[in-house]
PDB file of C-alpha atoms in Angstrom:
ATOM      1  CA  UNK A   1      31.759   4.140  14.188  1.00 51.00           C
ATOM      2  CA  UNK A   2      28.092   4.501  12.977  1.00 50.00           C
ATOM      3  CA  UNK A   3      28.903   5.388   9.419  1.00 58.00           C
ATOM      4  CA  UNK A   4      30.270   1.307   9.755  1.00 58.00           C
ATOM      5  CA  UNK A   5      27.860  -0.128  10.725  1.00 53.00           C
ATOM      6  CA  UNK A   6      25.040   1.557   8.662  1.00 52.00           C
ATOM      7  CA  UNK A   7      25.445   0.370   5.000  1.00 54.00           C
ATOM      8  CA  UNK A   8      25.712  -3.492   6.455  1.00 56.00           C
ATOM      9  CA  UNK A   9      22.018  -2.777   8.622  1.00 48.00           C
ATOM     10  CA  UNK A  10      20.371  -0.865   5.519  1.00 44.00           C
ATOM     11  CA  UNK A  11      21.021  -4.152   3.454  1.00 48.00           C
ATOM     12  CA  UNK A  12      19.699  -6.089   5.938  1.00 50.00           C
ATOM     13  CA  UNK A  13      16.558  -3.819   6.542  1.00 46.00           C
ATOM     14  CA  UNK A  14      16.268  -4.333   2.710  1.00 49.00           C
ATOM     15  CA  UNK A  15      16.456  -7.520   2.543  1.00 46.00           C
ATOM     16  CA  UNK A  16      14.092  -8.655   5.393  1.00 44.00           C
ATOM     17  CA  UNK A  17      11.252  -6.011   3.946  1.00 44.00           C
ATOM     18  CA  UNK A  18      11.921  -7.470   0.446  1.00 46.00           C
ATOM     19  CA  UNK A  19      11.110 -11.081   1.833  1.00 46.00           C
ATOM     20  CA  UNK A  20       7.812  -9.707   4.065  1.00 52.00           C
ATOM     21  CA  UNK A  21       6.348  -8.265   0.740  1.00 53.00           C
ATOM     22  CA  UNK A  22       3.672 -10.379  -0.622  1.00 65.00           C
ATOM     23  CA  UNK A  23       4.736 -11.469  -4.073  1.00 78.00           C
ATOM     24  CA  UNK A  24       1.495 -11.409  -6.863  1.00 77.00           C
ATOM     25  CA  UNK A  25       1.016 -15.024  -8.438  1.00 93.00           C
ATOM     26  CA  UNK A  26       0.657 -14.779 -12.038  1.00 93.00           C
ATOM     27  CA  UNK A  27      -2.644 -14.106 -13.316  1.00 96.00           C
ATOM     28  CA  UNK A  28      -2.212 -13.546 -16.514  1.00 96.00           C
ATOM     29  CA  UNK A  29      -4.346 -15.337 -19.316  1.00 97.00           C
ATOM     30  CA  UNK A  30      -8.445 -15.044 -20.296  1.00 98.00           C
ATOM     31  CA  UNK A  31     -10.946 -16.064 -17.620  1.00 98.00           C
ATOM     32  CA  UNK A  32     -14.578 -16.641 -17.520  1.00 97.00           C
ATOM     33  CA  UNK A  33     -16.932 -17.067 -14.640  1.00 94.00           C
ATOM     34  CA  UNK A  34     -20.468 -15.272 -14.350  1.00 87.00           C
ATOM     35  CA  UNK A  35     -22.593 -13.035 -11.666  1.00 84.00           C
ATOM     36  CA  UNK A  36     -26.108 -13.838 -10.912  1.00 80.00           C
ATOM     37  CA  UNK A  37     -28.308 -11.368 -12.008  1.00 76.00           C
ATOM     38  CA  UNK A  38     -31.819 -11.419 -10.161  1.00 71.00           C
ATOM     39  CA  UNK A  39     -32.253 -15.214 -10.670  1.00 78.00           C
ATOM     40  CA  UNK A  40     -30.103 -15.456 -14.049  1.00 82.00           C
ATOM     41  CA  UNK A  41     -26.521 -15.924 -14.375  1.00 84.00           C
ATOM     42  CA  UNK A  42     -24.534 -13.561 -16.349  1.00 84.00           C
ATOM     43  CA  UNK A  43     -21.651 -14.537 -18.332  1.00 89.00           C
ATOM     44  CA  UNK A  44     -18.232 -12.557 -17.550  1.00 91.00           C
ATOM     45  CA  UNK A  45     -15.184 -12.408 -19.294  1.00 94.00           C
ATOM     46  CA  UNK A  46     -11.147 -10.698 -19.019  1.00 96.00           C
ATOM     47  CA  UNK A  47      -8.182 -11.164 -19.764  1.00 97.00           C
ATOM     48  CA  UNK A  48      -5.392 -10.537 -17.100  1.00 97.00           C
ATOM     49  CA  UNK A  49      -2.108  -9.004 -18.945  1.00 96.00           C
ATOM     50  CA  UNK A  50       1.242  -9.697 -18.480  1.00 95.00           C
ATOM     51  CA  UNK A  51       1.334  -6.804 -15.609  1.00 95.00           C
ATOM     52  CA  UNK A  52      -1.470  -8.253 -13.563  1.00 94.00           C
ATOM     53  CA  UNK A  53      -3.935  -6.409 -14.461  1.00 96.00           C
ATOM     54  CA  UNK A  54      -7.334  -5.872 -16.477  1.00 97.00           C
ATOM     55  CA  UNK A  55      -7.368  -3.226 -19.137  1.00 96.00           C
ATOM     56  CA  UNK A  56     -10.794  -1.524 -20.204  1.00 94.00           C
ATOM     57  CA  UNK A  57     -11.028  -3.516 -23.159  1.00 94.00           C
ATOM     58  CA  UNK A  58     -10.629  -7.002 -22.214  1.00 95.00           C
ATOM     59  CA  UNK A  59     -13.483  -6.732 -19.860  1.00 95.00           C
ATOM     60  CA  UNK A  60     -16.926  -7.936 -21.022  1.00 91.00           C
ATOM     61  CA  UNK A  61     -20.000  -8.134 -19.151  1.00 87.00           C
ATOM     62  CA  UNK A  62     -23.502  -7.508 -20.733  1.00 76.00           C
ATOM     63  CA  UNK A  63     -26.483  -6.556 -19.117  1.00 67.00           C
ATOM     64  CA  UNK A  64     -29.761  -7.627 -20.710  1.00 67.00           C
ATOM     65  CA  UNK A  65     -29.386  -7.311 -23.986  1.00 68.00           C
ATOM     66  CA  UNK A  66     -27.037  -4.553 -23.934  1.00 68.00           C
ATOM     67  CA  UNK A  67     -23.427  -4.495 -24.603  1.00 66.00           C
ATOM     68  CA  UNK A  68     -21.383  -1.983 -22.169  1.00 78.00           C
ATOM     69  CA  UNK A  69     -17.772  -0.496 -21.727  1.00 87.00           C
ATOM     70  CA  UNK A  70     -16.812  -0.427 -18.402  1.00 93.00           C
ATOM     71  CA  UNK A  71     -13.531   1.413 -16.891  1.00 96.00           C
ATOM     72  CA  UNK A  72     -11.885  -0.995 -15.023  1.00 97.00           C
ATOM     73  CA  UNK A  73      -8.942  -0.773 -11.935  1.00 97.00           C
ATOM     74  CA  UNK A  74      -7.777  -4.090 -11.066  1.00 97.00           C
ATOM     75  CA  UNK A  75      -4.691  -5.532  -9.123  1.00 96.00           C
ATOM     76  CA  UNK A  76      -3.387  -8.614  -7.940  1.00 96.00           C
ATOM     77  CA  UNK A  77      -1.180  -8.405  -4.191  1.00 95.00           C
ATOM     78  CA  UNK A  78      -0.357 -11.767  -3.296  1.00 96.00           C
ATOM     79  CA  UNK A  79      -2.962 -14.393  -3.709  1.00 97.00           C
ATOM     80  CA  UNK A  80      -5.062 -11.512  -4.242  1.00 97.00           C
ATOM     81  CA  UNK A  81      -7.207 -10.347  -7.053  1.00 97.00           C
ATOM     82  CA  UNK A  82      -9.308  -6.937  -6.811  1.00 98.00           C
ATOM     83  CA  UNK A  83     -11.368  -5.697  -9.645  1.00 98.00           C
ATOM     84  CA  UNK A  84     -13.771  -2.566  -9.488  1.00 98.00           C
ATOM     85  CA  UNK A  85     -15.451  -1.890 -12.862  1.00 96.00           C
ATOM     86  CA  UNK A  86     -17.858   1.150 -14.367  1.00 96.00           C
ATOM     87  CA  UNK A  87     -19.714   2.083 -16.582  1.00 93.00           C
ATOM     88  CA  UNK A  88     -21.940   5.153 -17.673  1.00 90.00           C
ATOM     89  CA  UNK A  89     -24.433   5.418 -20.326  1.00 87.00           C
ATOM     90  CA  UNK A  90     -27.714   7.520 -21.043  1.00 88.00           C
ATOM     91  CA  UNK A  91     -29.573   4.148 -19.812  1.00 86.00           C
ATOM     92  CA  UNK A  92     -27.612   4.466 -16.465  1.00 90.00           C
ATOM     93  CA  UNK A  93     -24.993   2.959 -14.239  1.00 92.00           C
ATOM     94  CA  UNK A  94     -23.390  -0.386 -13.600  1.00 91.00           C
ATOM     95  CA  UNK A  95     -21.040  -1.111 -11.357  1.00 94.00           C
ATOM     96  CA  UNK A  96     -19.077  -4.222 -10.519  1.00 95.00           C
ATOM     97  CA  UNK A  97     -16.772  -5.021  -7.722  1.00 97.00           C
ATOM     98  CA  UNK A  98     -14.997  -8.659  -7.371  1.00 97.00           C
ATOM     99  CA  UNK A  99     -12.428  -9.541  -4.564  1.00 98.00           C
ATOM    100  CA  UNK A 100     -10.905 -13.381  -5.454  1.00 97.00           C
ATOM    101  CA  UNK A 101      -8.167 -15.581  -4.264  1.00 98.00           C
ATOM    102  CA  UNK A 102      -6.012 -16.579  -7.060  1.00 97.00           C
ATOM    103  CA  UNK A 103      -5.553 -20.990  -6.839  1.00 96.00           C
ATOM    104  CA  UNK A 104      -3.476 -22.207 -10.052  1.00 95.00           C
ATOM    105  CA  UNK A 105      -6.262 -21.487 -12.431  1.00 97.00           C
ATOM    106  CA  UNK A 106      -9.391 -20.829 -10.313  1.00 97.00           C
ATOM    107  CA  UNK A 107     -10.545 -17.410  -8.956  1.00 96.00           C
ATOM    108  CA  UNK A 108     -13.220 -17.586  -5.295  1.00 96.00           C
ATOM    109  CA  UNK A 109     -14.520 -14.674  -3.692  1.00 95.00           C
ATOM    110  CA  UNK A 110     -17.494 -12.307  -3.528  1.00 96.00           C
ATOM    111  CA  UNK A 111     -18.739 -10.174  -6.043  1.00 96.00           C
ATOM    112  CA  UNK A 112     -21.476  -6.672  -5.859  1.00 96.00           C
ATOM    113  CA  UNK A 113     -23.196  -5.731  -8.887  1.00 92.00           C
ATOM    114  CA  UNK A 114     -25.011  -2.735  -8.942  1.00 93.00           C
ATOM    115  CA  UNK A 115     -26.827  -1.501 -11.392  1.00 90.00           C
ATOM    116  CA  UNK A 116     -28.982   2.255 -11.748  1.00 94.00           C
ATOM    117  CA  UNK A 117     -31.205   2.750 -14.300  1.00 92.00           C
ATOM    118  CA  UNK A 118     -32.244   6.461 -15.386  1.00 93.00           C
ATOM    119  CA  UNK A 119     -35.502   4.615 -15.588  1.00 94.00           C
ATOM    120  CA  UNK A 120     -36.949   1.729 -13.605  1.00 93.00           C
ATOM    121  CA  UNK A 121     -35.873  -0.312 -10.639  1.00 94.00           C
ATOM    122  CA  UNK A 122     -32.727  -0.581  -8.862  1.00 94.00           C
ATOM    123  CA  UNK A 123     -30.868  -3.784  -9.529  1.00 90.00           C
ATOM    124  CA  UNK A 124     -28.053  -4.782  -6.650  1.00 93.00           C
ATOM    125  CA  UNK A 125     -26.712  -8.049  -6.348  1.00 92.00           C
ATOM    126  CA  UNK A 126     -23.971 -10.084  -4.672  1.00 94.00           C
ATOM    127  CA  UNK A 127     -22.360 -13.432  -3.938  1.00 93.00           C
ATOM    128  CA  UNK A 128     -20.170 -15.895  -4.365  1.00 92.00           C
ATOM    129  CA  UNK A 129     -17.881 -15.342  -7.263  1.00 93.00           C
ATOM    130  CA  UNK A 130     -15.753 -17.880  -9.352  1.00 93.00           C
ATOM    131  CA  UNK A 131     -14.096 -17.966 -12.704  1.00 96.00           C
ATOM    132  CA  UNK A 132     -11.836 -20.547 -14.336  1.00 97.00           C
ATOM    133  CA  UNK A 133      -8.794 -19.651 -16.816  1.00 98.00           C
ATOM    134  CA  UNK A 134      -9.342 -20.787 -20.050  1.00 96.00           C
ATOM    135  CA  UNK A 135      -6.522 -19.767 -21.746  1.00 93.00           C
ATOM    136  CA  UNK A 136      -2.844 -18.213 -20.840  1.00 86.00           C
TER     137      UNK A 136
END
């Protein structure tokens, strides 16, 4: 009697977790906002691929005058966009974290910048974030 009733309640069970799983909007395309960076506003840039997500090299954020590569994990669950990025050089460390929600083609959340020097003061910032797609 059980093994009758079991393949009929495993599609259901599939089906109502299939409909409770946030579906990710599509981010894809280049967008630009900026982080303030002790009183000045730093331009940043990326491009969201076809899979949601940020690879290494179409991140850009400079610091000062410097250019950097950053390692970057991002994802998009939902509405949802979550970007940590890094990098490491002889000058230091930098580190980035945004958390946005995705609305048509605007990104709002809060970002934390952190950067360590090997030499020099401590920089750590955070706020408001927002970035605009400027291109799919």
């Amino acid at each position: 009697m059980l093994k009758r009733f079991l393949p009929p309640v495993l599609l259901a069970l599939a089906v109502v977790m299939s409909a409770c799983s946030p579906q990710a909007v599509d981010a894809s395309g280049a967008w630009s906002g900026s982080v303030q960076t002790g009183g000045a506003s730093t331009p940043l840039a990326f491009t969201v691929g076809d899979d949601n997500r940020v690879a290494s090299q179409d991140f850009h954020l400079s610091y000062g005058d410097q250019f950097i590569d950053y390692e970057v994990t991002s994802s998009v669950i939902g509405d949802r966009f979550s970007l940590d990025a890094r990098a490491t050089s002889n000058a230091g460390t930098a580190t980035l974290t945004v958390r946005a929600q995705i609305t048509a083609n605007t990104m709002t959340g809060t970002y934390d910048f952190l950067v360590v020097p090997t030499t020099g003061d401590t920089l750590h910032v955070n706020g408001s974030f927002t970035a605009t797609r400027t291109a799919l």
